[in-house]
Amino acid sequence: MFSFLFFSIAGNCFNHRINDMCYDLTEDNVDEDRCSGLYYSDDILQDLDGYKYAEKCRDINTTPKRCDIDCGLGQECQWINGEEMCVCSEESCTSSNSLSSQYNQPLCASNNITYTSECAMAAWKCLKQQSGLYKKYDGECQRDCRNVKCSSDTVCLLVKNTGEPFCYPKKHCNPTLDPGLVCGTNGVTYKNVCAMRLSPDAQGRTPELAHKGSCETKCRPNLCQPYERCVYSRQSRPVCIRCQFSRRFFTHSGECSMNIAACGDDGYLYKNYCALLRGQCDNNRYINIIDYETCPKN
């Protein structure tokens, strides 16, 4: 029976221990913070009949090292295999920085889920790898704009194909791009398209473009564009609608991607916004959306 000595620069890592002896080697010549086993020895590595062991065995130092990387909201710095790394963490949202009033407020995200804080949303975004998730507005998610508080440089509007409220930046609508008078489907003449689009009612609904120019009372030649059809609304106002859609529009466009039922002012509940657009052309009349998912009972 022979014993050989193995000299190493760093210590050695083991899974088992008997008294002062470590055995069941997991890594040799390794720093303690990279050790994957339960026990560690700085003593020389020895061999007995093919089994490596070391004396002066002790438990791995479980005291966590300080991690100095600023990982941002929803993540925390951890030591992994001897390296500082940022990992997704809901627990990080209980830290003093995350609990500041700036981040510890409920919010409605773009997936229409209410999160308890901006940090909670960031953690979910990280864990689910949803890079496109963003905050729509502060507070709990709402059905319309009546209880949505937007900043002064935004206005609450309803998304046409889903009925969801969102805070629309006013600067995104440039009146110089289309400066002429326009007529809304509510029968009001606006000085430009932006004036119409940024004039919602209390619920966030805005009129659609009926036609360009001052409001008129009847359909006439050249009131609409060549690709449009002049029809009448329920209030007998002329409205220019588009009926020339490609098949791809109904299967791949963003307007048709959300299957949120839309209730028209004809009392019919359409499968989605695009089904309502088809209904306009089939019935040869403008159909205004009055609600989503259900139709009000008379």
PDB file of C-alpha atoms in Angstrom:
ATOM      1  CA  MET A   1       0.000   0.000   0.000  1.00  0.00           C
ATOM      2  CA  PHE A   2       1.528   3.279  -1.109  1.00  0.00           C
ATOM      3  CA  SER A   3       0.686   6.913  -0.614  1.00  0.00           C
ATOM      4  CA  PHE A   4       1.486   9.607  -3.197  1.00  0.00           C
ATOM      5  CA  LEU A   5       1.495  13.332  -2.640  1.00  0.00           C
ATOM      6  CA  PHE A   6      -0.058  15.765  -5.126  1.00  0.00           C
ATOM      7  CA  PHE A   7       0.936  19.395  -4.739  1.00  0.00           C
ATOM      8  CA  SER A   8      -1.585  21.980  -5.861  1.00  0.00           C
ATOM      9  CA  ILE A   9      -1.648  25.741  -5.930  1.00  0.00           C
ATOM     10  CA  ALA A  10      -5.250  26.102  -4.790  1.00  0.00           C
ATOM     11  CA  GLY A  11      -7.257  23.815  -2.555  1.00  0.00           C
ATOM     12  CA  ASN A  12      -9.538  20.921  -3.382  1.00  0.00           C
ATOM     13  CA  CYS A  13     -13.260  20.371  -3.254  1.00  0.00           C
ATOM     14  CA  PHE A  14     -15.072  17.286  -1.909  1.00  0.00           C
ATOM     15  CA  ASN A  15     -18.558  15.909  -1.365  1.00  0.00           C
ATOM     16  CA  HIS A  16     -17.985  13.959   1.879  1.00  0.00           C
ATOM     17  CA  ARG A  17     -16.143  14.255   5.167  1.00  0.00           C
ATOM     18  CA  ILE A  18     -15.076  11.934   7.997  1.00  0.00           C
ATOM     19  CA  ASN A  19     -13.742  13.754  11.029  1.00  0.00           C
ATOM     20  CA  ASP A  20     -10.840  15.842   9.712  1.00  0.00           C
ATOM     21  CA  MET A  21     -10.600  14.108   6.332  1.00  0.00           C
ATOM     22  CA  CYS A  22     -12.314  15.128   3.062  1.00  0.00           C
ATOM     23  CA  TYR A  23     -13.022  12.495   0.391  1.00  0.00           C
ATOM     24  CA  ASP A  24     -15.065  12.021  -2.812  1.00  0.00           C
ATOM     25  CA  LEU A  25     -13.217  14.660  -4.842  1.00  0.00           C
ATOM     26  CA  THR A  26     -15.316  16.941  -7.059  1.00  0.00           C
ATOM     27  CA  GLU A  27     -12.680  19.456  -8.216  1.00  0.00           C
ATOM     28  CA  ASP A  28      -8.973  19.713  -7.622  1.00  0.00           C
ATOM     29  CA  ASN A  29      -6.778  22.784  -7.636  1.00  0.00           C
ATOM     30  CA  VAL A  30      -9.792  25.077  -7.404  1.00  0.00           C
ATOM     31  CA  ASP A  31     -10.560  28.253  -5.480  1.00  0.00           C
ATOM     32  CA  GLU A  32     -13.132  27.885  -2.757  1.00  0.00           C
ATOM     33  CA  ASP A  33     -15.642  30.243  -4.398  1.00  0.00           C
ATOM     34  CA  ARG A  34     -15.691  27.947  -7.454  1.00  0.00           C
ATOM     35  CA  CYS A  35     -16.190  24.764  -5.438  1.00  0.00           C
ATOM     36  CA  SER A  36     -19.376  22.823  -6.253  1.00  0.00           C
ATOM     37  CA  GLY A  37     -19.008  20.370  -3.366  1.00  0.00           C
ATOM     38  CA  LEU A  38     -19.817  20.660   0.323  1.00  0.00           C
ATOM     39  CA  TYR A  39     -16.314  20.514   1.828  1.00  0.00           C
ATOM     40  CA  TYR A  40     -12.957  22.089   1.136  1.00  0.00           C
ATOM     41  CA  SER A  41      -9.342  21.531   2.108  1.00  0.00           C
ATOM     42  CA  ASP A  42      -6.263  23.679   1.609  1.00  0.00           C
ATOM     43  CA  ASP A  43      -4.074  20.714   2.526  1.00  0.00           C
ATOM     44  CA  ILE A  44      -2.200  18.603  -0.013  1.00  0.00           C
ATOM     45  CA  LEU A  45      -4.211  16.129  -2.067  1.00  0.00           C
ATOM     46  CA  GLN A  46      -3.311  12.519  -1.280  1.00  0.00           C
ATOM     47  CA  ASP A  47      -4.107   9.169  -2.904  1.00  0.00           C
ATOM     48  CA  LEU A  48      -4.890   5.890  -1.183  1.00  0.00           C
ATOM     49  CA  ASP A  49      -5.548   2.922  -3.482  1.00  0.00           C
ATOM     50  CA  GLY A  50      -6.945   5.226  -6.145  1.00  0.00           C
ATOM     51  CA  TYR A  51      -9.089   7.266  -3.738  1.00  0.00           C
ATOM     52  CA  LYS A  52      -8.095  10.895  -3.320  1.00  0.00           C
ATOM     53  CA  TYR A  53      -8.480  12.631   0.016  1.00  0.00           C
ATOM     54  CA  ALA A  54      -7.136  15.552   1.998  1.00  0.00           C
ATOM     55  CA  GLU A  55      -6.841  16.383   5.658  1.00  0.00           C
ATOM     56  CA  LYS A  56      -7.758  19.614   7.453  1.00  0.00           C
ATOM     57  CA  CYS A  57     -11.248  19.279   6.004  1.00  0.00           C
ATOM     58  CA  ARG A  58     -13.794  22.029   6.626  1.00  0.00           C
ATOM     59  CA  ASP A  59     -17.194  23.160   5.435  1.00  0.00           C
ATOM     60  CA  ILE A  60     -17.407  25.395   2.408  1.00  0.00           C
ATOM     61  CA  ASN A  61     -17.509  29.045   3.392  1.00  0.00           C
ATOM     62  CA  THR A  62     -21.213  29.770   2.882  1.00  0.00           C
ATOM     63  CA  THR A  63     -20.956  33.458   3.662  1.00  0.00           C
ATOM     64  CA  PRO A  64     -22.129  35.139   0.434  1.00  0.00           C
ATOM     65  CA  LYS A  65     -19.728  37.517  -1.175  1.00  0.00           C
ATOM     66  CA  ARG A  66     -20.852  41.019  -1.854  1.00  0.00           C
ATOM     67  CA  CYS A  67     -22.044  41.451  -5.420  1.00  0.00           C
ATOM     68  CA  ASP A  68     -21.419  44.943  -6.758  1.00  0.00           C
ATOM     69  CA  ILE A  69     -23.104  44.879 -10.190  1.00  0.00           C
ATOM     70  CA  ASP A  70     -26.127  47.160 -10.540  1.00  0.00           C
ATOM     71  CA  CYS A  71     -28.546  44.858 -12.366  1.00  0.00           C
ATOM     72  CA  GLY A  72     -31.515  47.212 -12.467  1.00  0.00           C
ATOM     73  CA  LEU A  73     -35.139  46.549 -11.567  1.00  0.00           C
ATOM     74  CA  GLY A  74     -36.353  42.954 -11.416  1.00  0.00           C
ATOM     75  CA  GLN A  75     -32.855  41.454 -11.262  1.00  0.00           C
ATOM     76  CA  GLU A  76     -30.213  40.865  -8.631  1.00  0.00           C
ATOM     77  CA  CYS A  77     -26.495  40.173  -8.645  1.00  0.00           C
ATOM     78  CA  GLN A  78     -25.395  36.670  -7.623  1.00  0.00           C
ATOM     79  CA  TRP A  79     -22.097  34.802  -7.537  1.00  0.00           C
ATOM     80  CA  ILE A  80     -22.311  31.901  -9.996  1.00  0.00           C
ATOM     81  CA  ASN A  81     -19.248  29.733 -10.628  1.00  0.00           C
ATOM     82  CA  GLY A  82     -17.059  32.430  -9.172  1.00  0.00           C
ATOM     83  CA  GLU A  83     -18.461  35.191 -11.377  1.00  0.00           C
ATOM     84  CA  GLU A  84     -20.833  38.064 -10.688  1.00  0.00           C
ATOM     85  CA  MET A  85     -23.974  37.629 -12.768  1.00  0.00           C
ATOM     86  CA  CYS A  86     -27.378  39.334 -13.012  1.00  0.00           C
ATOM     87  CA  VAL A  87     -30.334  36.968 -12.643  1.00  0.00           C
ATOM     88  CA  CYS A  88     -34.094  37.543 -12.801  1.00  0.00           C
ATOM     89  CA  SER A  89     -35.482  37.886  -9.302  1.00  0.00           C
ATOM     90  CA  GLU A  90     -38.911  38.735  -7.915  1.00  0.00           C
ATOM     91  CA  GLU A  91     -37.314  38.776  -4.451  1.00  0.00           C
ATOM     92  CA  SER A  92     -35.177  41.747  -5.507  1.00  0.00           C
ATOM     93  CA  CYS A  93     -38.355  43.840  -5.496  1.00  0.00           C
ATOM     94  CA  THR A  94     -38.351  43.814  -1.690  1.00  0.00           C
ATOM     95  CA  SER A  95     -35.036  45.682  -1.489  1.00  0.00           C
ATOM     96  CA  SER A  96     -34.946  49.243  -0.186  1.00  0.00           C
ATOM     97  CA  ASN A  97     -34.180  50.680  -3.630  1.00  0.00           C
ATOM     98  CA  SER A  98     -37.095  48.873  -5.265  1.00  0.00           C
ATOM     99  CA  LEU A  99     -39.471  49.897  -2.481  1.00  0.00           C
ATOM    100  CA  SER A 100     -38.955  53.609  -3.104  1.00  0.00           C
ATOM    101  CA  SER A 101     -42.102  55.539  -4.012  1.00  0.00           C
ATOM    102  CA  GLN A 102     -40.771  55.968  -7.542  1.00  0.00           C
ATOM    103  CA  TYR A 103     -41.143  52.247  -8.282  1.00  0.00           C
ATOM    104  CA  ASN A 104     -43.555  50.921  -5.648  1.00  0.00           C
ATOM    105  CA  GLN A 105     -46.809  51.870  -7.362  1.00  0.00           C
ATOM    106  CA  PRO A 106     -49.262  49.613  -9.222  1.00  0.00           C
ATOM    107  CA  LEU A 107     -49.249  49.903 -12.991  1.00  0.00           C
ATOM    108  CA  CYS A 108     -50.957  48.501 -16.053  1.00  0.00           C
ATOM    109  CA  ALA A 109     -48.617  46.849 -18.559  1.00  0.00           C
ATOM    110  CA  SER A 110     -49.003  46.293 -22.291  1.00  0.00           C
ATOM    111  CA  ASN A 111     -50.228  42.718 -21.689  1.00  0.00           C
ATOM    112  CA  ASN A 112     -53.184  44.185 -19.722  1.00  0.00           C
ATOM    113  CA  ILE A 113     -51.950  42.745 -16.438  1.00  0.00           C
ATOM    114  CA  THR A 114     -51.789  44.921 -13.331  1.00  0.00           C
ATOM    115  CA  TYR A 115     -48.437  44.621 -11.537  1.00  0.00           C
ATOM    116  CA  THR A 116     -47.867  45.722  -7.962  1.00  0.00           C
ATOM    117  CA  SER A 117     -44.834  47.767  -8.965  1.00  0.00           C
ATOM    118  CA  GLU A 118     -42.535  48.615 -11.839  1.00  0.00           C
ATOM    119  CA  CYS A 119     -40.020  46.199 -10.331  1.00  0.00           C
ATOM    120  CA  ALA A 120     -42.566  43.349 -10.334  1.00  0.00           C
ATOM    121  CA  MET A 121     -43.241  44.009 -14.021  1.00  0.00           C
ATOM    122  CA  ALA A 122     -39.503  44.073 -14.782  1.00  0.00           C
ATOM    123  CA  ALA A 123     -38.987  40.753 -12.950  1.00  0.00           C
ATOM    124  CA  TRP A 124     -41.851  39.102 -14.880  1.00  0.00           C
ATOM    125  CA  LYS A 125     -40.496  40.565 -18.121  1.00  0.00           C
ATOM    126  CA  CYS A 126     -37.075  39.082 -17.355  1.00  0.00           C
ATOM    127  CA  LEU A 127     -38.348  35.666 -16.214  1.00  0.00           C
ATOM    128  CA  LYS A 128     -40.692  35.249 -19.211  1.00  0.00           C
ATOM    129  CA  GLN A 129     -38.227  36.836 -21.670  1.00  0.00           C
ATOM    130  CA  GLN A 130     -40.883  39.303 -22.807  1.00  0.00           C
ATOM    131  CA  SER A 131     -38.622  42.069 -24.078  1.00  0.00           C
ATOM    132  CA  GLY A 132     -41.520  43.989 -25.634  1.00  0.00           C
ATOM    133  CA  LEU A 133     -43.432  44.415 -22.363  1.00  0.00           C
ATOM    134  CA  TYR A 134     -43.852  48.035 -21.294  1.00  0.00           C
ATOM    135  CA  LYS A 135     -45.853  50.180 -18.905  1.00  0.00           C
ATOM    136  CA  LYS A 136     -49.002  51.663 -20.423  1.00  0.00           C
ATOM    137  CA  TYR A 137     -49.998  53.827 -17.481  1.00  0.00           C
ATOM    138  CA  ASP A 138     -49.930  54.083 -13.694  1.00  0.00           C
ATOM    139  CA  GLY A 139     -52.639  52.421 -11.640  1.00  0.00           C
ATOM    140  CA  GLU A 140     -54.713  49.299 -12.181  1.00  0.00           C
ATOM    141  CA  CYS A 141     -55.779  48.269 -15.681  1.00  0.00           C
ATOM    142  CA  GLN A 142     -59.062  49.873 -16.748  1.00  0.00           C
ATOM    143  CA  ARG A 143     -61.750  49.177 -19.344  1.00  0.00           C
ATOM    144  CA  ASP A 144     -61.769  52.776 -20.579  1.00  0.00           C
ATOM    145  CA  CYS A 145     -60.105  56.135 -19.947  1.00  0.00           C
ATOM    146  CA  ARG A 146     -62.349  57.459 -17.180  1.00  0.00           C
ATOM    147  CA  ASN A 147     -59.986  56.410 -14.371  1.00  0.00           C
ATOM    148  CA  VAL A 148     -56.697  56.480 -16.276  1.00  0.00           C
ATOM    149  CA  LYS A 149     -54.262  59.222 -15.295  1.00  0.00           C
ATOM    150  CA  CYS A 150     -51.922  60.152 -18.130  1.00  0.00           C
ATOM    151  CA  SER A 151     -49.091  62.669 -17.999  1.00  0.00           C
ATOM    152  CA  SER A 152     -49.694  66.175 -19.343  1.00  0.00           C
ATOM    153  CA  ASP A 153     -47.880  65.442 -22.612  1.00  0.00           C
ATOM    154  CA  THR A 154     -50.089  62.436 -23.387  1.00  0.00           C
ATOM    155  CA  VAL A 155     -53.806  61.849 -23.851  1.00  0.00           C
ATOM    156  CA  CYS A 156     -55.800  58.724 -23.008  1.00  0.00           C
ATOM    157  CA  LEU A 157     -57.286  57.043 -26.076  1.00  0.00           C
ATOM    158  CA  LEU A 158     -58.910  53.678 -26.760  1.00  0.00           C
ATOM    159  CA  VAL A 159     -57.136  51.356 -29.179  1.00  0.00           C
ATOM    160  CA  LYS A 160     -59.567  50.927 -32.044  1.00  0.00           C
ATOM    161  CA  ASN A 161     -59.259  47.169 -32.530  1.00  0.00           C
ATOM    162  CA  THR A 162     -59.145  46.172 -28.837  1.00  0.00           C
ATOM    163  CA  GLY A 163     -60.843  48.932 -26.858  1.00  0.00           C
ATOM    164  CA  GLU A 164     -57.882  49.139 -24.471  1.00  0.00           C
ATOM    165  CA  PRO A 165     -56.976  52.534 -22.997  1.00  0.00           C
ATOM    166  CA  PHE A 166     -53.445  53.807 -23.454  1.00  0.00           C
ATOM    167  CA  CYS A 167     -51.614  57.094 -22.988  1.00  0.00           C
ATOM    168  CA  TYR A 168     -50.830  58.413 -26.453  1.00  0.00           C
ATOM    169  CA  PRO A 169     -47.954  60.943 -26.740  1.00  0.00           C
ATOM    170  CA  LYS A 170     -49.353  64.119 -28.276  1.00  0.00           C
ATOM    171  CA  LYS A 171     -46.097  64.793 -30.109  1.00  0.00           C
ATOM    172  CA  HIS A 172     -46.604  61.643 -32.189  1.00  0.00           C
ATOM    173  CA  CYS A 173     -49.364  63.386 -34.111  1.00  0.00           C
ATOM    174  CA  ASN A 174     -47.863  66.028 -36.404  1.00  0.00           C
ATOM    175  CA  PRO A 175     -50.536  68.435 -37.730  1.00  0.00           C
ATOM    176  CA  THR A 176     -48.206  69.768 -40.435  1.00  0.00           C
ATOM    177  CA  LEU A 177     -48.252  66.405 -42.236  1.00  0.00           C
ATOM    178  CA  ASP A 178     -51.971  66.735 -43.024  1.00  0.00           C
ATOM    179  CA  PRO A 179     -52.982  70.335 -42.258  1.00  0.00           C
ATOM    180  CA  GLY A 180     -56.323  70.572 -44.072  1.00  0.00           C
ATOM    181  CA  LEU A 181     -59.824  70.560 -42.600  1.00  0.00           C
ATOM    182  CA  VAL A 182     -61.343  67.159 -41.907  1.00  0.00           C
ATOM    183  CA  CYS A 183     -64.793  65.917 -40.983  1.00  0.00           C
ATOM    184  CA  GLY A 184     -65.213  63.421 -38.156  1.00  0.00           C
ATOM    185  CA  THR A 185     -67.814  60.668 -38.052  1.00  0.00           C
ATOM    186  CA  ASN A 186     -69.448  62.652 -35.236  1.00  0.00           C
ATOM    187  CA  GLY A 187     -70.363  65.382 -37.735  1.00  0.00           C
ATOM    188  CA  VAL A 188     -67.809  67.893 -36.415  1.00  0.00           C
ATOM    189  CA  THR A 189     -65.330  69.718 -38.667  1.00  0.00           C
ATOM    190  CA  TYR A 190     -61.777  69.848 -37.270  1.00  0.00           C
ATOM    191  CA  LYS A 191     -58.903  72.064 -38.395  1.00  0.00           C
ATOM    192  CA  ASN A 192     -56.717  68.999 -39.027  1.00  0.00           C
ATOM    193  CA  VAL A 193     -56.471  65.265 -38.408  1.00  0.00           C
ATOM    194  CA  CYS A 194     -54.529  65.707 -35.157  1.00  0.00           C
ATOM    195  CA  ALA A 195     -57.183  68.001 -33.705  1.00  0.00           C
ATOM    196  CA  MET A 196     -59.702  65.222 -34.368  1.00  0.00           C
ATOM    197  CA  ARG A 197     -57.577  62.349 -33.084  1.00  0.00           C
ATOM    198  CA  LEU A 198     -56.588  64.167 -29.897  1.00  0.00           C
ATOM    199  CA  SER A 199     -60.176  65.056 -28.945  1.00  0.00           C
ATOM    200  CA  PRO A 200     -61.487  61.971 -27.120  1.00  0.00           C
ATOM    201  CA  ASP A 201     -64.616  61.790 -25.013  1.00  0.00           C
ATOM    202  CA  ALA A 202     -64.478  60.820 -21.322  1.00  0.00           C
ATOM    203  CA  GLN A 203     -64.175  57.126 -22.172  1.00  0.00           C
ATOM    204  CA  GLY A 204     -61.351  57.724 -24.649  1.00  0.00           C
ATOM    205  CA  ARG A 205     -63.310  57.223 -27.861  1.00  0.00           C
ATOM    206  CA  THR A 206     -62.396  59.455 -30.782  1.00  0.00           C
ATOM    207  CA  PRO A 207     -64.261  60.011 -34.047  1.00  0.00           C
ATOM    208  CA  GLU A 208     -62.929  58.442 -37.207  1.00  0.00           C
ATOM    209  CA  LEU A 209     -62.255  60.341 -40.391  1.00  0.00           C
ATOM    210  CA  ALA A 210     -65.496  60.647 -42.346  1.00  0.00           C
ATOM    211  CA  HIS A 211     -63.957  62.591 -45.215  1.00  0.00           C
ATOM    212  CA  LYS A 212     -61.561  65.448 -45.886  1.00  0.00           C
ATOM    213  CA  GLY A 213     -62.776  69.026 -45.892  1.00  0.00           C
ATOM    214  CA  SER A 214     -65.725  70.535 -44.060  1.00  0.00           C
ATOM    215  CA  CYS A 215     -68.541  68.195 -43.092  1.00  0.00           C
ATOM    216  CA  GLU A 216     -71.146  67.637 -45.786  1.00  0.00           C
ATOM    217  CA  THR A 217     -74.634  66.204 -45.636  1.00  0.00           C
ATOM    218  CA  LYS A 218     -74.691  63.966 -48.709  1.00  0.00           C
ATOM    219  CA  CYS A 219     -72.429  61.690 -50.700  1.00  0.00           C
ATOM    220  CA  ARG A 220     -71.251  63.252 -53.953  1.00  0.00           C
ATOM    221  CA  PRO A 221     -68.660  62.504 -56.641  1.00  0.00           C
ATOM    222  CA  ASN A 222     -65.045  63.083 -55.553  1.00  0.00           C
ATOM    223  CA  LEU A 223     -65.946  63.390 -51.867  1.00  0.00           C
ATOM    224  CA  CYS A 224     -63.965  60.203 -51.230  1.00  0.00           C
ATOM    225  CA  GLN A 225     -60.658  58.892 -52.539  1.00  0.00           C
ATOM    226  CA  PRO A 226     -60.731  56.602 -55.624  1.00  0.00           C
ATOM    227  CA  TYR A 227     -60.128  53.540 -53.429  1.00  0.00           C
ATOM    228  CA  GLU A 228     -62.962  54.475 -51.034  1.00  0.00           C
ATOM    229  CA  ARG A 229     -66.724  54.092 -51.071  1.00  0.00           C
ATOM    230  CA  CYS A 230     -69.150  56.729 -49.820  1.00  0.00           C
ATOM    231  CA  VAL A 231     -71.796  55.302 -47.480  1.00  0.00           C
ATOM    232  CA  TYR A 232     -73.989  56.696 -44.737  1.00  0.00           C
ATOM    233  CA  SER A 233     -73.783  56.342 -40.979  1.00  0.00           C
ATOM    234  CA  ARG A 234     -76.675  55.573 -38.674  1.00  0.00           C
ATOM    235  CA  GLN A 235     -77.088  59.349 -38.307  1.00  0.00           C
ATOM    236  CA  SER A 236     -77.329  59.664 -42.132  1.00  0.00           C
ATOM    237  CA  ARG A 237     -73.940  61.373 -42.409  1.00  0.00           C
ATOM    238  CA  PRO A 238     -71.680  60.600 -45.393  1.00  0.00           C
ATOM    239  CA  VAL A 239     -68.603  58.535 -44.509  1.00  0.00           C
ATOM    240  CA  CYS A 240     -65.820  57.329 -46.788  1.00  0.00           C
ATOM    241  CA  ILE A 241     -64.955  53.698 -46.062  1.00  0.00           C
ATOM    242  CA  ARG A 242     -62.367  51.405 -47.583  1.00  0.00           C
ATOM    243  CA  CYS A 243     -63.472  48.068 -49.003  1.00  0.00           C
ATOM    244  CA  GLN A 244     -60.497  47.077 -51.140  1.00  0.00           C
ATOM    245  CA  PHE A 245     -58.511  44.890 -48.748  1.00  0.00           C
ATOM    246  CA  SER A 246     -56.086  42.163 -49.686  1.00  0.00           C
ATOM    247  CA  ARG A 247     -56.639  38.721 -48.200  1.00  0.00           C
ATOM    248  CA  ARG A 248     -53.355  39.113 -46.351  1.00  0.00           C
ATOM    249  CA  PHE A 249     -54.717  42.178 -44.544  1.00  0.00           C
ATOM    250  CA  PHE A 250     -57.316  40.081 -42.718  1.00  0.00           C
ATOM    251  CA  THR A 251     -54.846  37.322 -41.806  1.00  0.00           C
ATOM    252  CA  HIS A 252     -51.596  39.147 -41.052  1.00  0.00           C
ATOM    253  CA  SER A 253     -52.280  42.792 -40.220  1.00  0.00           C
ATOM    254  CA  GLY A 254     -52.052  44.189 -36.701  1.00  0.00           C
ATOM    255  CA  GLU A 255     -55.643  45.420 -36.883  1.00  0.00           C
ATOM    256  CA  CYS A 256     -56.891  41.851 -37.294  1.00  0.00           C
ATOM    257  CA  SER A 257     -54.452  40.091 -34.964  1.00  0.00           C
ATOM    258  CA  MET A 258     -56.536  40.625 -31.818  1.00  0.00           C
ATOM    259  CA  ASN A 259     -59.767  38.646 -31.595  1.00  0.00           C
ATOM    260  CA  ILE A 260     -61.588  41.103 -29.359  1.00  0.00           C
ATOM    261  CA  ALA A 261     -65.287  41.143 -30.208  1.00  0.00           C
ATOM    262  CA  ALA A 262     -66.645  44.555 -31.243  1.00  0.00           C
ATOM    263  CA  CYS A 263     -70.259  45.664 -30.896  1.00  0.00           C
ATOM    264  CA  GLY A 264     -71.470  47.874 -33.739  1.00  0.00           C
ATOM    265  CA  ASP A 265     -74.196  50.496 -33.602  1.00  0.00           C
ATOM    266  CA  ASP A 266     -76.246  48.102 -35.736  1.00  0.00           C
ATOM    267  CA  GLY A 267     -76.617  45.952 -32.603  1.00  0.00           C
ATOM    268  CA  TYR A 268     -74.476  43.122 -33.980  1.00  0.00           C
ATOM    269  CA  LEU A 269     -71.501  41.660 -32.078  1.00  0.00           C
ATOM    270  CA  TYR A 270     -68.680  41.139 -34.574  1.00  0.00           C
ATOM    271  CA  LYS A 271     -65.895  38.614 -34.020  1.00  0.00           C
ATOM    272  CA  ASN A 272     -63.280  41.373 -34.135  1.00  0.00           C
ATOM    273  CA  TYR A 273     -62.577  44.810 -35.568  1.00  0.00           C
ATOM    274  CA  CYS A 274     -61.793  43.457 -39.028  1.00  0.00           C
ATOM    275  CA  ALA A 275     -65.045  41.499 -39.152  1.00  0.00           C
ATOM    276  CA  LEU A 276     -66.768  44.820 -38.488  1.00  0.00           C
ATOM    277  CA  LEU A 277     -64.873  46.405 -41.399  1.00  0.00           C
ATOM    278  CA  ARG A 278     -66.168  43.639 -43.636  1.00  0.00           C
ATOM    279  CA  GLY A 279     -69.655  44.200 -42.268  1.00  0.00           C
ATOM    280  CA  GLN A 280     -69.514  47.833 -43.364  1.00  0.00           C
ATOM    281  CA  CYS A 281     -68.803  46.824 -46.940  1.00  0.00           C
ATOM    282  CA  ASP A 282     -71.359  43.997 -46.957  1.00  0.00           C
ATOM    283  CA  ASN A 283     -74.094  46.273 -45.573  1.00  0.00           C
ATOM    284  CA  ASN A 284     -72.943  49.355 -47.477  1.00  0.00           C
ATOM    285  CA  ARG A 285     -73.035  51.586 -44.386  1.00  0.00           C
ATOM    286  CA  TYR A 286     -70.660  52.948 -41.754  1.00  0.00           C
ATOM    287  CA  ILE A 287     -70.733  50.981 -38.487  1.00  0.00           C
ATOM    288  CA  ASN A 288     -69.544  52.705 -35.329  1.00  0.00           C
ATOM    289  CA  ILE A 289     -68.133  50.655 -32.440  1.00  0.00           C
ATOM    290  CA  ILE A 290     -70.140  51.257 -29.270  1.00  0.00           C
ATOM    291  CA  ASP A 291     -68.604  48.592 -27.011  1.00  0.00           C
ATOM    292  CA  TYR A 292     -66.242  45.620 -26.870  1.00  0.00           C
ATOM    293  CA  GLU A 293     -66.799  41.932 -26.029  1.00  0.00           C
ATOM    294  CA  THR A 294     -70.534  42.437 -25.408  1.00  0.00           C
ATOM    295  CA  CYS A 295     -73.399  44.428 -26.860  1.00  0.00           C
ATOM    296  CA  PRO A 296     -75.454  46.532 -24.429  1.00  0.00           C
ATOM    297  CA  LYS A 297     -78.989  45.315 -23.907  1.00  0.00           C
ATOM    298  CA  ASN A 298     -81.712  47.723 -24.926  1.00  0.00           C
TER     299      ASN A 298
END
